[in-house]
């Protein structure tokens, strides 16, 4: 067997985890051809094919799968050793990868990360916006953001930001044309802007006034997959939207949107930032967690309202 570069094993794991050369190349900041050359050299050195390549997908061969099962814990040990060495530095460094839904990124994660990076100049952070429920360890992330009910039991979770609230909104033009609902049940006769989760299910709208709770599956002609598009549609007068208050508040304040059924809007749980309990956090991750625990979220809310 010819000599093998150790970093080529990390490339192999990245390609399998990302599901292809292009995605792995984007993650690593190199070209697809460079990764292809690395894999060709690794397979030639080992004398066996590790990946099956088709026009649509890349997946490990039997030999590749066996190698992958042995490499994953070994690479984890290497990263842990590097993290332990990094603890001896005066300033934390390294890269943090965080997976989070777009609303959490927009209103909580980005302000936190921007301020953190100003304080810790040697730390790099990659944020991936994704609402799908994933295995952050398998996908190579240091942390994720989700609601508490979506977290695996072996995760450590910390509240991220302030409590959440949904707002039901429509444009003044829509209200002039179609009227204003007085109760959640009136929405069934309105053109609601529906939103579909990545898994295919539609977002249900939940309401609470005192002890009375209800939920509806909205009906309407337009279905989108992001809160940004839902808000755009409401601003255009297309229908009634159900979005986080943080998205709608600036438009409500300037009169472009009107909040409906405000007495029926319940306070929701926080987002949670979570990370594996079985993995020792790196020095950069610990610095980020400490910074997050002391972060002034009220100051962020005031800043967002002013802007």
GROMACS .gro file of C-alpha atoms in nm:
model
  307
    1UNK     CA    1   0.000   0.000   0.000
    2UNK     CA    2   0.131   0.346  -0.090
    3UNK     CA    3   0.165   0.622   0.170
    4UNK     CA    4  -0.158   0.802   0.260
    5UNK     CA    5  -0.206   1.164   0.362
    6UNK     CA    6  -0.405   1.174   0.688
    7UNK     CA    7  -0.606   1.479   0.579
    8UNK     CA    8  -0.744   1.275   0.287
    9UNK     CA    9  -0.941   1.067   0.539
   10UNK     CA   10  -1.109   1.385   0.664
   11UNK     CA   11  -1.194   1.470   0.302
   12UNK     CA   12  -1.348   1.125   0.257
   13UNK     CA   13  -1.566   1.168   0.569
   14UNK     CA   14  -1.677   1.514   0.452
   15UNK     CA   15  -1.783   1.386   0.110
   16UNK     CA   16  -1.994   1.107   0.261
   17UNK     CA   17  -2.147   1.333   0.526
   18UNK     CA   18  -2.234   1.605   0.273
   19UNK     CA   19  -2.364   1.355   0.018
   20UNK     CA   20  -2.141   1.465  -0.267
   21UNK     CA   21  -1.829   1.644  -0.387
   22UNK     CA   22  -1.995   1.978  -0.457
   23UNK     CA   23  -2.149   2.018  -0.110
   24UNK     CA   24  -1.827   1.906   0.058
   25UNK     CA   25  -1.625   2.147  -0.155
   26UNK     CA   26  -1.851   2.436  -0.055
   27UNK     CA   27  -1.818   2.340   0.311
   28UNK     CA   28  -1.439   2.318   0.294
   29UNK     CA   29  -1.389   2.621   0.070
   30UNK     CA   30  -1.212   2.434  -0.211
   31UNK     CA   31  -1.300   2.315  -0.561
   32UNK     CA   32  -1.483   1.991  -0.638
   33UNK     CA   33  -1.196   1.886  -0.864
   34UNK     CA   34  -0.950   1.922  -0.577
   35UNK     CA   35  -1.158   1.686  -0.362
   36UNK     CA   36  -1.193   1.444  -0.651
   37UNK     CA   37  -0.815   1.434  -0.693
   38UNK     CA   38  -0.772   1.373  -0.319
   39UNK     CA   39  -1.018   1.084  -0.328
   40UNK     CA   40  -0.859   0.933  -0.637
   41UNK     CA   41  -0.519   0.945  -0.465
   42UNK     CA   42  -0.663   0.787  -0.147
   43UNK     CA   43  -0.833   0.503  -0.333
   44UNK     CA   44  -0.518   0.442  -0.538
   45UNK     CA   45  -0.301   0.436  -0.223
   46UNK     CA   46  -0.539   0.191  -0.048
   47UNK     CA   47  -0.589  -0.016  -0.360
   48UNK     CA   48  -0.968  -0.027  -0.322
   49UNK     CA   49  -1.269   0.181  -0.420
   50UNK     CA   50  -1.427   0.369  -0.130
   51UNK     CA   51  -1.705   0.560  -0.308
   52UNK     CA   52  -1.968   0.471  -0.563
   53UNK     CA   53  -2.030   0.771  -0.785
   54UNK     CA   54  -2.341   0.827  -0.995
   55UNK     CA   55  -2.460   1.136  -1.179
   56UNK     CA   56  -2.694   1.216  -0.887
   57UNK     CA   57  -2.531   1.084  -0.572
   58UNK     CA   58  -2.219   0.962  -0.398
   59UNK     CA   59  -2.229   0.686  -0.138
   60UNK     CA   60  -1.968   0.459   0.024
   61UNK     CA   61  -1.889   0.111  -0.096
   62UNK     CA   62  -1.882  -0.173   0.157
   63UNK     CA   63  -1.512  -0.104   0.214
   64UNK     CA   64  -1.583   0.267   0.239
   65UNK     CA   65  -1.856   0.210   0.497
   66UNK     CA   66  -1.628  -0.007   0.712
   67UNK     CA   67  -1.353   0.254   0.693
   68UNK     CA   68  -1.600   0.530   0.777
   69UNK     CA   69  -1.717   0.347   1.090
   70UNK     CA   70  -1.359   0.325   1.216
   71UNK     CA   71  -1.257   0.675   1.107
   72UNK     CA   72  -1.540   0.868   1.274
   73UNK     CA   73  -1.431   0.803   1.636
   74UNK     CA   74  -1.063   0.837   1.543
   75UNK     CA   75  -1.116   1.178   1.384
   76UNK     CA   76  -1.327   1.280   1.682
   77UNK     CA   77  -1.034   1.192   1.911
   78UNK     CA   78  -0.799   1.397   1.692
   79UNK     CA   79  -1.029   1.699   1.708
   80UNK     CA   80  -1.053   1.658   2.086
   81UNK     CA   81  -0.674   1.648   2.114
   82UNK     CA   82  -0.648   1.966   1.907
   83UNK     CA   83  -0.913   2.132   2.127
   84UNK     CA   84  -0.715   2.038   2.440
   85UNK     CA   85  -0.401   2.193   2.293
   86UNK     CA   86  -0.601   2.501   2.195
   87UNK     CA   87  -0.692   2.552   2.561
   88UNK     CA   88  -0.330   2.651   2.626
   89UNK     CA   89  -0.363   2.952   2.394
   90UNK     CA   90  -0.429   3.295   2.542
   91UNK     CA   91  -0.714   3.354   2.296
   92UNK     CA   92  -0.964   3.089   2.172
   93UNK     CA   93  -0.946   3.012   1.802
   94UNK     CA   94  -1.091   2.770   1.552
   95UNK     CA   95  -1.417   2.735   1.360
   96UNK     CA   96  -1.768   2.687   1.500
   97UNK     CA   97  -2.042   2.548   1.275
   98UNK     CA   98  -2.401   2.616   1.384
   99UNK     CA   99  -2.723   2.490   1.224
  100UNK     CA  100  -3.039   2.694   1.289
  101UNK     CA  101  -3.379   2.783   1.135
  102UNK     CA  102  -3.384   3.116   0.949
  103UNK     CA  103  -3.602   3.305   1.204
  104UNK     CA  104  -3.363   3.215   1.487
  105UNK     CA  105  -3.068   3.318   1.268
  106UNK     CA  106  -3.223   3.651   1.172
  107UNK     CA  107  -3.332   3.777   1.512
  108UNK     CA  108  -3.113   3.604   1.769
  109UNK     CA  109  -2.815   3.414   1.635
  110UNK     CA  110  -2.679   3.682   1.400
  111UNK     CA  111  -2.671   3.966   1.659
  112UNK     CA  112  -2.506   3.732   1.909
  113UNK     CA  113  -2.250   3.602   1.660
  114UNK     CA  114  -2.160   3.946   1.522
  115UNK     CA  115  -2.088   4.082   1.870
  116UNK     CA  116  -1.903   3.764   1.973
  117UNK     CA  117  -1.675   3.779   1.668
  118UNK     CA  118  -1.587   4.140   1.748
  119UNK     CA  119  -1.474   4.026   2.094
  120UNK     CA  120  -1.298   3.705   1.975
  121UNK     CA  121  -1.112   3.794   1.659
  122UNK     CA  122  -0.948   3.452   1.609
  123UNK     CA  123  -1.272   3.250   1.604
  124UNK     CA  124  -1.445   3.174   1.273
  125UNK     CA  125  -1.816   3.091   1.263
  126UNK     CA  126  -2.022   2.925   0.990
  127UNK     CA  127  -2.401   2.953   1.017
  128UNK     CA  128  -2.623   2.722   0.810
  129UNK     CA  129  -2.993   2.818   0.791
  130UNK     CA  130  -3.200   2.500   0.795
  131UNK     CA  131  -3.537   2.421   0.953
  132UNK     CA  132  -3.510   2.042   0.910
  133UNK     CA  133  -3.447   1.830   1.220
  134UNK     CA  134  -3.099   1.682   1.172
  135UNK     CA  135  -2.829   1.496   1.365
  136UNK     CA  136  -2.582   1.779   1.426
  137UNK     CA  137  -2.304   1.538   1.524
  138UNK     CA  138  -2.341   1.331   1.208
  139UNK     CA  139  -2.361   1.648   0.995
  140UNK     CA  140  -2.045   1.796   1.149
  141UNK     CA  141  -2.196   2.086   1.346
  142UNK     CA  142  -2.076   2.207   1.684
  143UNK     CA  143  -2.423   2.329   1.783
  144UNK     CA  144  -2.779   2.365   1.659
  145UNK     CA  145  -3.084   2.578   1.736
  146UNK     CA  146  -3.435   2.434   1.771
  147UNK     CA  147  -3.737   2.442   1.999
  148UNK     CA  148  -3.705   2.231   2.314
  149UNK     CA  149  -3.945   1.958   2.198
  150UNK     CA  150  -3.722   1.890   1.894
  151UNK     CA  151  -3.405   1.818   2.094
  152UNK     CA  152  -3.251   1.476   2.141
  153UNK     CA  153  -3.213   1.361   2.501
  154UNK     CA  154  -2.833   1.349   2.493
  155UNK     CA  155  -2.801   1.723   2.423
  156UNK     CA  156  -2.724   2.016   2.652
  157UNK     CA  157  -2.954   2.309   2.575
  158UNK     CA  158  -2.943   2.678   2.668
  159UNK     CA  159  -3.219   2.936   2.601
  160UNK     CA  160  -3.134   3.157   2.304
  161UNK     CA  161  -3.286   3.504   2.310
  162UNK     CA  162  -3.618   3.622   2.448
  163UNK     CA  163  -3.955   3.448   2.457
  164UNK     CA  164  -4.128   3.427   2.120
  165UNK     CA  165  -4.467   3.541   1.996
  166UNK     CA  166  -4.648   3.493   1.666
  167UNK     CA  167  -4.836   3.780   1.504
  168UNK     CA  168  -5.130   3.747   1.263
  169UNK     CA  169  -5.096   4.029   1.011
  170UNK     CA  170  -5.241   4.161   0.688
  171UNK     CA  171  -5.202   4.475   0.480
  172UNK     CA  172  -5.451   4.762   0.511
  173UNK     CA  173  -5.546   4.697   0.147
  174UNK     CA  174  -5.634   4.333   0.217
  175UNK     CA  175  -5.848   4.436   0.516
  176UNK     CA  176  -6.034   4.694   0.305
  177UNK     CA  177  -6.107   4.430   0.043
  178UNK     CA  178  -6.181   4.128   0.259
  179UNK     CA  179  -6.265   4.249   0.606
  180UNK     CA  180  -6.107   4.176   0.942
  181UNK     CA  181  -6.145   3.845   1.133
  182UNK     CA  182  -6.274   3.879   1.489
  183UNK     CA  183  -6.189   3.528   1.611
  184UNK     CA  184  -5.948   3.258   1.492
  185UNK     CA  185  -6.240   3.060   1.349
  186UNK     CA  186  -6.315   3.351   1.111
  187UNK     CA  187  -5.984   3.278   0.936
  188UNK     CA  188  -6.132   2.977   0.755
  189UNK     CA  189  -6.319   3.220   0.527
  190UNK     CA  190  -6.006   3.426   0.453
  191UNK     CA  191  -5.715   3.385   0.214
  192UNK     CA  192  -5.438   3.277   0.452
  193UNK     CA  193  -5.076   3.246   0.341
  194UNK     CA  194  -4.972   2.893   0.424
  195UNK     CA  195  -4.619   2.778   0.504
  196UNK     CA  196  -4.484   2.427   0.460
  197UNK     CA  197  -4.205   2.275   0.669
  198UNK     CA  198  -3.910   2.106   0.490
  199UNK     CA  199  -4.059   1.767   0.583
  200UNK     CA  200  -4.378   1.851   0.392
  201UNK     CA  201  -4.626   1.925   0.672
  202UNK     CA  202  -4.815   2.253   0.682
  203UNK     CA  203  -4.767   2.494   0.971
  204UNK     CA  204  -5.075   2.497   1.195
  205UNK     CA  205  -5.181   2.824   1.357
  206UNK     CA  206  -5.230   2.801   1.735
  207UNK     CA  207  -5.418   3.055   1.945
  208UNK     CA  208  -5.492   3.111   2.313
  209UNK     CA  209  -5.708   3.360   2.501
  210UNK     CA  210  -5.714   3.299   2.872
  211UNK     CA  211  -5.790   2.930   2.925
  212UNK     CA  212  -5.933   2.884   2.575
  213UNK     CA  213  -5.700   2.734   2.318
  214UNK     CA  214  -5.759   2.647   1.956
  215UNK     CA  215  -5.567   2.572   1.639
  216UNK     CA  216  -5.650   2.585   1.270
  217UNK     CA  217  -5.495   2.455   0.951
  218UNK     CA  218  -5.501   2.766   0.734
  219UNK     CA  219  -5.661   2.766   0.391
  220UNK     CA  220  -5.550   2.988   0.105
  221UNK     CA  221  -5.424   3.000  -0.249
  222UNK     CA  222  -5.056   3.065  -0.172
  223UNK     CA  223  -4.818   2.825   0.003
  224UNK     CA  224  -4.453   2.916   0.069
  225UNK     CA  225  -4.160   2.759   0.250
  226UNK     CA  226  -4.008   3.057   0.434
  227UNK     CA  227  -4.122   3.326   0.675
  228UNK     CA  228  -3.959   3.590   0.454
  229UNK     CA  229  -4.183   3.494   0.160
  230UNK     CA  230  -4.488   3.478   0.386
  231UNK     CA  231  -4.416   3.832   0.504
  232UNK     CA  232  -4.360   3.951   0.145
  233UNK     CA  233  -4.696   3.811   0.044
  234UNK     CA  234  -4.873   3.986   0.333
  235UNK     CA  235  -4.709   4.318   0.245
  236UNK     CA  236  -4.828   4.274  -0.115
  237UNK     CA  237  -5.187   4.230   0.004
  238UNK     CA  238  -5.205   3.865  -0.099
  239UNK     CA  239  -5.354   3.741   0.228
  240UNK     CA  240  -5.318   3.699   0.604
  241UNK     CA  241  -4.980   3.586   0.740
  242UNK     CA  242  -4.873   3.408   1.057
  243UNK     CA  243  -4.515   3.514   1.133
  244UNK     CA  244  -4.291   3.578   1.431
  245UNK     CA  245  -4.358   3.916   1.589
  246UNK     CA  246  -3.995   4.016   1.529
  247UNK     CA  247  -4.051   3.993   1.153
  248UNK     CA  248  -4.377   4.186   1.155
  249UNK     CA  249  -4.320   4.454   1.420
  250UNK     CA  250  -4.129   4.710   1.204
  251UNK     CA  251  -4.399   4.693   0.935
  252UNK     CA  252  -4.677   4.724   1.192
  253UNK     CA  253  -4.513   5.031   1.340
  254UNK     CA  254  -4.493   5.209   1.004
  255UNK     CA  255  -4.848   5.113   0.903
  256UNK     CA  256  -4.767   4.872   0.620
  257UNK     CA  257  -4.924   4.585   0.816
  258UNK     CA  258  -5.206   4.561   1.069
  259UNK     CA  259  -5.195   4.310   1.352
  260UNK     CA  260  -5.507   4.096   1.385
  261UNK     CA  261  -5.634   3.887   1.677
  262UNK     CA  262  -5.363   4.023   1.908
  263UNK     CA  263  -5.555   3.903   2.217
  264UNK     CA  264  -5.524   3.548   2.089
  265UNK     CA  265  -5.142   3.543   2.045
  266UNK     CA  266  -4.980   3.310   2.301
  267UNK     CA  267  -4.625   3.346   2.432
  268UNK     CA  268  -4.414   3.062   2.293
  269UNK     CA  269  -4.107   2.881   2.429
  270UNK     CA  270  -3.759   3.014   2.362
  271UNK     CA  271  -3.534   2.889   2.092
  272UNK     CA  272  -3.263   2.670   2.241
  273UNK     CA  273  -2.900   2.644   2.136
  274UNK     CA  274  -2.791   2.285   2.194
  275UNK     CA  275  -2.472   2.080   2.170
  276UNK     CA  276  -2.369   1.719   2.244
  277UNK     CA  277  -2.333   1.628   2.611
  278UNK     CA  278  -2.083   1.352   2.529
  279UNK     CA  279  -1.836   1.577   2.350
  280UNK     CA  280  -1.599   1.811   2.534
  281UNK     CA  281  -1.659   2.160   2.389
  282UNK     CA  282  -1.358   2.327   2.231
  283UNK     CA  283  -1.213   2.643   2.383
  284UNK     CA  284  -1.390   2.847   2.114
  285UNK     CA  285  -1.722   2.678   2.188
  286UNK     CA  286  -1.686   2.735   2.563
  287UNK     CA  287  -1.607   3.100   2.502
  288UNK     CA  288  -1.917   3.128   2.283
  289UNK     CA  289  -2.138   2.963   2.547
  290UNK     CA  290  -2.004   3.191   2.821
  291UNK     CA  291  -2.060   3.496   2.601
  292UNK     CA  292  -2.414   3.384   2.525
  293UNK     CA  293  -2.501   3.333   2.894
  294UNK     CA  294  -2.413   3.696   2.972
  295UNK     CA  295  -2.560   3.848   2.655
  296UNK     CA  296  -2.802   4.141   2.693
  297UNK     CA  297  -3.101   4.033   2.480
  298UNK     CA  298  -3.310   4.329   2.591
  299UNK     CA  299  -3.051   4.564   2.441
  300UNK     CA  300  -3.073   4.370   2.114
  301UNK     CA  301  -3.454   4.403   2.113
  302UNK     CA  302  -3.429   4.781   2.171
  303UNK     CA  303  -3.173   4.809   1.891
  304UNK     CA  304  -3.394   4.613   1.651
  305UNK     CA  305  -3.698   4.828   1.733
  306UNK     CA  306  -3.500   5.148   1.665
  307UNK     CA  307  -3.384   5.013   1.331
   0.00000   0.00000   0.00000
